[in-house]
Short mmCIF file of C-alpha atoms and ligand atoms in Angstrom, two decimals:
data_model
loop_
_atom_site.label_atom_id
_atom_site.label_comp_id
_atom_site.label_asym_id
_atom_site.label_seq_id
_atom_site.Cartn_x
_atom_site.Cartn_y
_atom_site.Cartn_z
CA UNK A 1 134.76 130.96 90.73
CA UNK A 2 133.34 131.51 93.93
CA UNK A 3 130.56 133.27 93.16
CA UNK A 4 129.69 131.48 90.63
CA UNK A 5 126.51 129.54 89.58
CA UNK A 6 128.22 125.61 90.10
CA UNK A 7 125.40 124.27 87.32
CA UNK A 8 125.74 127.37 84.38
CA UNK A 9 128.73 129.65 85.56
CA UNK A 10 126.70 132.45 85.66
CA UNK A 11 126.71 134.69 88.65
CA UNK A 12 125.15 132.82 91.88
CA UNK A 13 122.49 134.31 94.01
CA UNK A 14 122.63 131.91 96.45
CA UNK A 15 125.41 129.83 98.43
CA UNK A 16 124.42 126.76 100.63
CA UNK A 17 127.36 126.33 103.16
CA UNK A 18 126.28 122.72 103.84
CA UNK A 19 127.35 122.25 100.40
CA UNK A 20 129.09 123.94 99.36
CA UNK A 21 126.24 124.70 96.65
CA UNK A 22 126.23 128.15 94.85
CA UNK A 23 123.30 128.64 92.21
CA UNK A 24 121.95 131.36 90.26
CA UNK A 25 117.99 131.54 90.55
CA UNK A 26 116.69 129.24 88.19
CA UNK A 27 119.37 126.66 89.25
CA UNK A 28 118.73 126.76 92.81
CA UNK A 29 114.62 126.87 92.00
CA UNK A 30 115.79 123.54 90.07
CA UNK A 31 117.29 122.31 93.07
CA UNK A 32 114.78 123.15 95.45
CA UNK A 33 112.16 121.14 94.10
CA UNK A 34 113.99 118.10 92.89
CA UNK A 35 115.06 117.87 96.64
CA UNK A 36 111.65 117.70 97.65
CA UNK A 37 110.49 115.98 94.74
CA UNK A 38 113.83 113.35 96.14
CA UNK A 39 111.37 113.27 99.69
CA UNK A 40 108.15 112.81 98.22
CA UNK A 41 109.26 109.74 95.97
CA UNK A 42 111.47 108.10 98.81
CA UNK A 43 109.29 108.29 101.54
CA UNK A 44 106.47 107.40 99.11
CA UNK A 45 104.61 110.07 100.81
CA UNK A 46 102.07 110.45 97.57
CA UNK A 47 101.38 107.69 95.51
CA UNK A 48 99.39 107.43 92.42
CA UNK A 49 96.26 109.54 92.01
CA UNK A 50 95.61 110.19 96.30
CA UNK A 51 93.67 112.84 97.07
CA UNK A 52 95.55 115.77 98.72
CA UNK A 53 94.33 118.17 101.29
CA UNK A 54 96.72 120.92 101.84
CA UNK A 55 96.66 122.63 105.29
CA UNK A 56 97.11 126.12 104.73
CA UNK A 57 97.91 128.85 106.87
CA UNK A 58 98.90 131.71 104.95
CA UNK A 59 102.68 131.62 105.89
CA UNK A 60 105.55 130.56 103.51
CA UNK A 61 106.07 126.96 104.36
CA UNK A 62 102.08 126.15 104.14
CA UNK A 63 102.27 128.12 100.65
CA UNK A 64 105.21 127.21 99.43
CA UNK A 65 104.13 123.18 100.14
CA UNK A 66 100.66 123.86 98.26
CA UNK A 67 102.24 125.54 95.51
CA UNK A 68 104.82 122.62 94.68
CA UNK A 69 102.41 119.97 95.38
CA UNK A 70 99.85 121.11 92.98
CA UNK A 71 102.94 121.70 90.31
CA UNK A 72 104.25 118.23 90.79
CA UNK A 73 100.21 116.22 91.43
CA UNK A 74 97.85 119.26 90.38
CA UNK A 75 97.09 117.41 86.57
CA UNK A 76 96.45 113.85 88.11
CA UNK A 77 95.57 114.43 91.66
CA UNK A 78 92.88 116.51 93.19
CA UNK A 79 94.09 118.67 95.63
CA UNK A 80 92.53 120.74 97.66
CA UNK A 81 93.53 123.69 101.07
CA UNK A 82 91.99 123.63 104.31
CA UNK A 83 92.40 127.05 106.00
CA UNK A 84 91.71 126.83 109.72
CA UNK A 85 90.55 130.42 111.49
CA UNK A 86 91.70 130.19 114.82
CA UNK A 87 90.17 133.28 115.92
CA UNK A 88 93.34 135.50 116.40
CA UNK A 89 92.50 139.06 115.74
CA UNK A 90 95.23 141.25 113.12
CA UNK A 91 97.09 138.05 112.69
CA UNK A 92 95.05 135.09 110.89
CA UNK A 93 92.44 136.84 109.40
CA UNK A 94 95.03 138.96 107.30
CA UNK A 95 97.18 135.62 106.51
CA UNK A 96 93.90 133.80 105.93
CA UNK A 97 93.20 136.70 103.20
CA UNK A 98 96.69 135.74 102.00
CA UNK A 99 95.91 132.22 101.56
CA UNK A 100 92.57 132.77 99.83
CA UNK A 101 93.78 135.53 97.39
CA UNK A 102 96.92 132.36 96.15
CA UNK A 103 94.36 129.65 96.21
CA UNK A 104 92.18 131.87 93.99
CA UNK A 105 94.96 132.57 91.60
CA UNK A 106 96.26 129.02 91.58
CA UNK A 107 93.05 127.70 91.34
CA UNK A 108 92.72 125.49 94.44
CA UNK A 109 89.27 124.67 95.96
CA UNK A 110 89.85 125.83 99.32
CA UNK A 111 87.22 125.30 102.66
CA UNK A 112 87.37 128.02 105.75
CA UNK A 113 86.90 126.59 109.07
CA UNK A 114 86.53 128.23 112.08
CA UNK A 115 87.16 127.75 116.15
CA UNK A 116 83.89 129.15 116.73
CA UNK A 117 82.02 127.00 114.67
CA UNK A 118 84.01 124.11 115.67
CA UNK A 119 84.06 124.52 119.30
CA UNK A 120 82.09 127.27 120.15
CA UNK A 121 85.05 129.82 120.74
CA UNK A 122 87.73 131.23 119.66
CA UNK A 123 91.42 131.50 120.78
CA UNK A 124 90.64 135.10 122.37
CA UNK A 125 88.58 133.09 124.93
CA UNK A 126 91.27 130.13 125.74
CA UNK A 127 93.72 133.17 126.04
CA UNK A 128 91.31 134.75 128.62
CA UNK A 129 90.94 131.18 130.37
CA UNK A 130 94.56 130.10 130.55
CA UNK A 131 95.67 133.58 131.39
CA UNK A 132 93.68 133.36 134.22
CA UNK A 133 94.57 129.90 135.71
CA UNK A 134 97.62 129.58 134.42
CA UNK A 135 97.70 125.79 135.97
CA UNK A 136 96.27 124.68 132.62
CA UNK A 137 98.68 125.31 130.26
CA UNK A 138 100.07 127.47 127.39
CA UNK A 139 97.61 129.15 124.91
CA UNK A 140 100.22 127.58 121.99
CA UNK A 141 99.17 124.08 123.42
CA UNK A 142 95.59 124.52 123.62
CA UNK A 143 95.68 126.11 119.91
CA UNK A 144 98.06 123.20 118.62
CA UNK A 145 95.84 120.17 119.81
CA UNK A 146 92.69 121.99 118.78
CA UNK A 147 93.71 123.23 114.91
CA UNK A 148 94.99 119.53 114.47
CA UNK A 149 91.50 118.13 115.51
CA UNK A 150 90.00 120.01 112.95
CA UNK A 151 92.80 119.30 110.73
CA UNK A 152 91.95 115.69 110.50
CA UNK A 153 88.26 115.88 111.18
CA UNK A 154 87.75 118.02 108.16
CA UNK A 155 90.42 116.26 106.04
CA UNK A 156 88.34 113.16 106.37
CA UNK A 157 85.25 114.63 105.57
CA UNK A 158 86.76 116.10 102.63
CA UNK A 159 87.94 112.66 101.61
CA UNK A 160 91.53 113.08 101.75
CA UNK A 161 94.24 110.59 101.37
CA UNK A 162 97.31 112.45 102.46
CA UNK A 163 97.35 115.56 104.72
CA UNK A 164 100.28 117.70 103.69
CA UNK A 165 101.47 120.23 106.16
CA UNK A 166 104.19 123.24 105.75
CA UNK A 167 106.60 121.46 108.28
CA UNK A 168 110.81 121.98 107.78
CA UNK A 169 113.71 121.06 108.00
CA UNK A 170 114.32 123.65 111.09
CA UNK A 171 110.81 122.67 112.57
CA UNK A 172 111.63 119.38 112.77
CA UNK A 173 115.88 119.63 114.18
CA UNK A 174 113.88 121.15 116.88
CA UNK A 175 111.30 118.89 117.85
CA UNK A 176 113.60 115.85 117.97
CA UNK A 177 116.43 118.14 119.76
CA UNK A 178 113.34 118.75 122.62
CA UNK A 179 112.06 115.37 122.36
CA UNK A 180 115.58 113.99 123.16
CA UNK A 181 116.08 116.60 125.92
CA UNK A 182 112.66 115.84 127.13
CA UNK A 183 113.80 111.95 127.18
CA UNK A 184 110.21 112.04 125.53
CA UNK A 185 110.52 108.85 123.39
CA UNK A 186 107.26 108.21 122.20
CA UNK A 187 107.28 111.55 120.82
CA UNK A 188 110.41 111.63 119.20
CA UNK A 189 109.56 108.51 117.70
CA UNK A 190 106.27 110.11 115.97
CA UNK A 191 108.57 112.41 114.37
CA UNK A 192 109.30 112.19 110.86
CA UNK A 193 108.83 112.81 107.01
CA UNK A 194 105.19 110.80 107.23
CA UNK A 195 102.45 109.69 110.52
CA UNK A 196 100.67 107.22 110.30
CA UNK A 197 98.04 106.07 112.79
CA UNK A 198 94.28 104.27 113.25
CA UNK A 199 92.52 104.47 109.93
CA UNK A 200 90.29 107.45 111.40
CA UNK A 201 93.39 109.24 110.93
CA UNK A 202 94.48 110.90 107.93
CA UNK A 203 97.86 109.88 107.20
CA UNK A 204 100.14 113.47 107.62
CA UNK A 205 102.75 114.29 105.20
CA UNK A 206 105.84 116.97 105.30
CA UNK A 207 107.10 117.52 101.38
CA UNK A 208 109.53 120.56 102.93
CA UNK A 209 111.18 117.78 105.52
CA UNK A 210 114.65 118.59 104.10
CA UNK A 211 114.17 122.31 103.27
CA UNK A 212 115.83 124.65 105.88
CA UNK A 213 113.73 127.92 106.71
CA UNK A 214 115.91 129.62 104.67
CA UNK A 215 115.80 128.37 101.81
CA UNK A 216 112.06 128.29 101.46
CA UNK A 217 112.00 131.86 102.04
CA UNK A 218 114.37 132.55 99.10
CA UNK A 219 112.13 129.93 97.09
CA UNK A 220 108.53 132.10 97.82
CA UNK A 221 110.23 135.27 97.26
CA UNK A 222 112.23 134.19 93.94
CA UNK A 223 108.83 132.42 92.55
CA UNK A 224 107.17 135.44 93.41
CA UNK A 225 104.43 133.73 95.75
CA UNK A 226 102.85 135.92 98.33
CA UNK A 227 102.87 134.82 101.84
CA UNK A 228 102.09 136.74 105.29
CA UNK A 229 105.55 137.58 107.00
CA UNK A 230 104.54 138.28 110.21
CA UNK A 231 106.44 135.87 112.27
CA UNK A 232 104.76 135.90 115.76
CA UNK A 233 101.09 135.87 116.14
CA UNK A 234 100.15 137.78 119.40
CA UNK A 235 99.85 135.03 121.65
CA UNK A 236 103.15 133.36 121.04
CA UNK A 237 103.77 131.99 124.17
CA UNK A 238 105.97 129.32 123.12
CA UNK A 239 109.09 130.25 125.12
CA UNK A 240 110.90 126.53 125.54
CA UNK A 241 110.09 126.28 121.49
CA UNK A 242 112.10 130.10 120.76
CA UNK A 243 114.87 128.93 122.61
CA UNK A 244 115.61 125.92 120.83
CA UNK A 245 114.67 127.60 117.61
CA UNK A 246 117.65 130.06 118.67
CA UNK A 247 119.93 127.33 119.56
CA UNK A 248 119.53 125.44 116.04
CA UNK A 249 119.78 128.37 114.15
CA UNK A 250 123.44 128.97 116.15
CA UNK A 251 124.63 125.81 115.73
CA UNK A 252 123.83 125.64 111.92
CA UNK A 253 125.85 128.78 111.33
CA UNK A 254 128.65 127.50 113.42
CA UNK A 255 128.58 124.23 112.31
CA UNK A 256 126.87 123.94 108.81
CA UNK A 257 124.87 120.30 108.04
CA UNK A 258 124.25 119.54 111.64
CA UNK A 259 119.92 120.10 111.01
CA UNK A 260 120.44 117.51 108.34
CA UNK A 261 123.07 115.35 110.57
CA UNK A 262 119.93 115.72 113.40
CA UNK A 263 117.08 113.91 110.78
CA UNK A 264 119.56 111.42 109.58
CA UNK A 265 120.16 110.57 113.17
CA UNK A 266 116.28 110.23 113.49
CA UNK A 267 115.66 108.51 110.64
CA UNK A 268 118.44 106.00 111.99
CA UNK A 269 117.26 105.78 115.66
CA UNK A 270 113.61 104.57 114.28
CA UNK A 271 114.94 102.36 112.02
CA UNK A 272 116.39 100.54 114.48
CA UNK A 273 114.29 100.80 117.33
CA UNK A 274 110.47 101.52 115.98
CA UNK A 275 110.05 97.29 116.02
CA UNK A 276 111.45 96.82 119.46
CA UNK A 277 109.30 99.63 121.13
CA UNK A 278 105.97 98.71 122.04
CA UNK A 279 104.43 102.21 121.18
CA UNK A 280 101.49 103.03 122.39
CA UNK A 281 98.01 101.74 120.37
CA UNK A 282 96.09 104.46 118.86
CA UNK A 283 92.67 103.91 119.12
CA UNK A 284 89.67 106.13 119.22
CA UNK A 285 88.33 108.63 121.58
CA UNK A 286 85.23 107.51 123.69
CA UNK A 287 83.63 111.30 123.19
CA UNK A 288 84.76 112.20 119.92
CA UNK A 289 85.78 109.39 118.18
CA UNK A 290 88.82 111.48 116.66
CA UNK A 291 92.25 109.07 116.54
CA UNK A 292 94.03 109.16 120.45
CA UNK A 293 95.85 107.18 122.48
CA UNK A 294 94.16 106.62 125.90
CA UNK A 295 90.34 106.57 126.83
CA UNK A 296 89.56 110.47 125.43
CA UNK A 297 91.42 112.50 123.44
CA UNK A 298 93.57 115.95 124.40
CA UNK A 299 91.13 118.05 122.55
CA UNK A 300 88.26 116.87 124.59
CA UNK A 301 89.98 116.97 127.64
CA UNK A 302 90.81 120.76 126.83
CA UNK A 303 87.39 121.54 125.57
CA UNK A 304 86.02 120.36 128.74
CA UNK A 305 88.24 121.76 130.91
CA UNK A 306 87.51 125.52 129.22
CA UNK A 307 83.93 124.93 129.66
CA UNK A 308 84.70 125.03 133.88
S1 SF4 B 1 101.75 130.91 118.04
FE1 SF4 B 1 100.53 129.65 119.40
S2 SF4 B 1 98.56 130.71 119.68
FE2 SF4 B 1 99.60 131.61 117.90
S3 SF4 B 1 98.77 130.48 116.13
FE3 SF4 B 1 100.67 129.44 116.74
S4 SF4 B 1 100.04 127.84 118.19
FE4 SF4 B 1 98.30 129.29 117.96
ZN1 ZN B 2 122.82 128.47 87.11
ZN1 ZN B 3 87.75 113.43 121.77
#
């Protein structure tokens, strides 16, 4: 029986040791999306006919996230992908191409934008900058703040309800594991299935919260979606990041569950605590006027400080 599909008997492609779940293709397809169909409905992160902007990169989670979302919404909901060009040469051009080619085939209005349109340059020149004073931080940071700027600038002007991004179930064990090691509560707090902030923000949604890495590659490649597999783009510089990446995926072969175990714990935690802590007030940036928390926002700080 072991290797046996646990829904039809037949023989099982796939075994989940947090289970123990064994399925053959189309049950663990099955499974797969009635999980995140399970996230969608009880974190009521889409409901009735929102608009949905997709942010697409070109990689598995981003594609795997628009596919699902415009199989479960596509006939009542618009939905829509919002490709961001970053400006990193051999790397998001060719997933970009990716992306375009499925959103084509799918038939999914999709919208380009680019650094250099955005912000006058690309992520060759921050590399340049930071790599030269390296007092002012990673290129990874500079390129996170900046793409999620644009992310919700865009979003709005697209007239989008709900921002979905590819986010998982190992993306997110390691943000709250370095959030807690950080003692960074106000991020680990912000964590979560669904953000919500000052109505200039676009509420942000993660469908694949509960889906380990793993599994969404067997989902792509079983569906048959294409997706761009290079891993690292050239200026992964995220060294603290790898390392916990490394240490989750240890622990959840040694000790199968615990990336679930760490969201439940989170999930918990803010239950608890998110009406006793006075978290900070998000309000708008004096420069901008994109969602922050103090006087200007991190993208304008950064912006200025690669003008210098
Ligand atoms: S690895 Fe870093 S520089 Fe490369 S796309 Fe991601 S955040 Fe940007
Ligand atoms: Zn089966
Ligand atoms: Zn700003």
């Amino acid at each position: 029986m072991a290797n046996k599909c646990v829904e039809c008997g037949k023989k099982a492609i796939i075994s989940l040791t947090y289970g123990p779940h064994r399925f053959c293709n189309e049950h663990f397809l099955h499974f797969f999306e009635k999980r995140v169909r399970k996230t969608i409905r009880e974190n009521k992160l889409v409901e009735g006919r929102e608009k949905i902007v997709v942010a697409y990169s070109g990689g598995k989670d981003s594609a795997v996230t628009l596919f699902l979302l415009n199989k479960i919404f596509g006939k009542n909901n618009p939905i829509e992908a919002l490709l961001i060009d970053e400006g990193i040469p051999k790397y998001r051009n060719k997933a970009l191409a990716i992306a375009e080619r499925n959103c084509k085939k799918w038939g999914i209005p999709f919208k380009r934008f680019y650094f250099k349109n955005e912000f006058d340059f690309t992520m060759v020149d921050v590399m340049r900058k930071t790599g030269a004073k390296k007092i002012i931080g990673s290129t990874c940071a500079y390129c996170g703040v900046l793409r999620r700027q644009i992310m919700n600038r865009q979003a709005r002007e697209m007239k989008a309800s709900k921002l979905a991004t590819g986010h998982n179930l190992d993306d997110e064990t390691q943000s709250v594991l370095m959030n807690v090691m950080d003692a960074d509560l106000e991020r680990f707090l912000r964590n979560g299935p669904k953000s919500e902030g000052a109505k200039e923000m676009i509420p942000r949604i993660k469908p694949l919260y509960h889906c380990p890495e793993k599994e969404i590659i067997a989902f792509a490649k079983i569906t048959g979606i294409k997706y761009f597999e290079q891993k690292c783009c050239p200026f992964k510089w995220q060294a603290k990041r790898n390392d916990f990446r490394a240490m989750v995926e240890d622990f959840e072969a040694k000790y199968p569950g615990m990336m679930f175990s760490t969201v439940k714990f989170l999930k918990e935690v803010k239950e608890g605590m998110e009406k006793k802590t006075s978290r900070k007030k998000i309000v708008v940036c004096s420069k901008c006027g994109e969602p922050c928390s103090g006087k200007v926002c991190k993208a304008c700080k950064m912006t200025e400080r690669l003008k210098k």
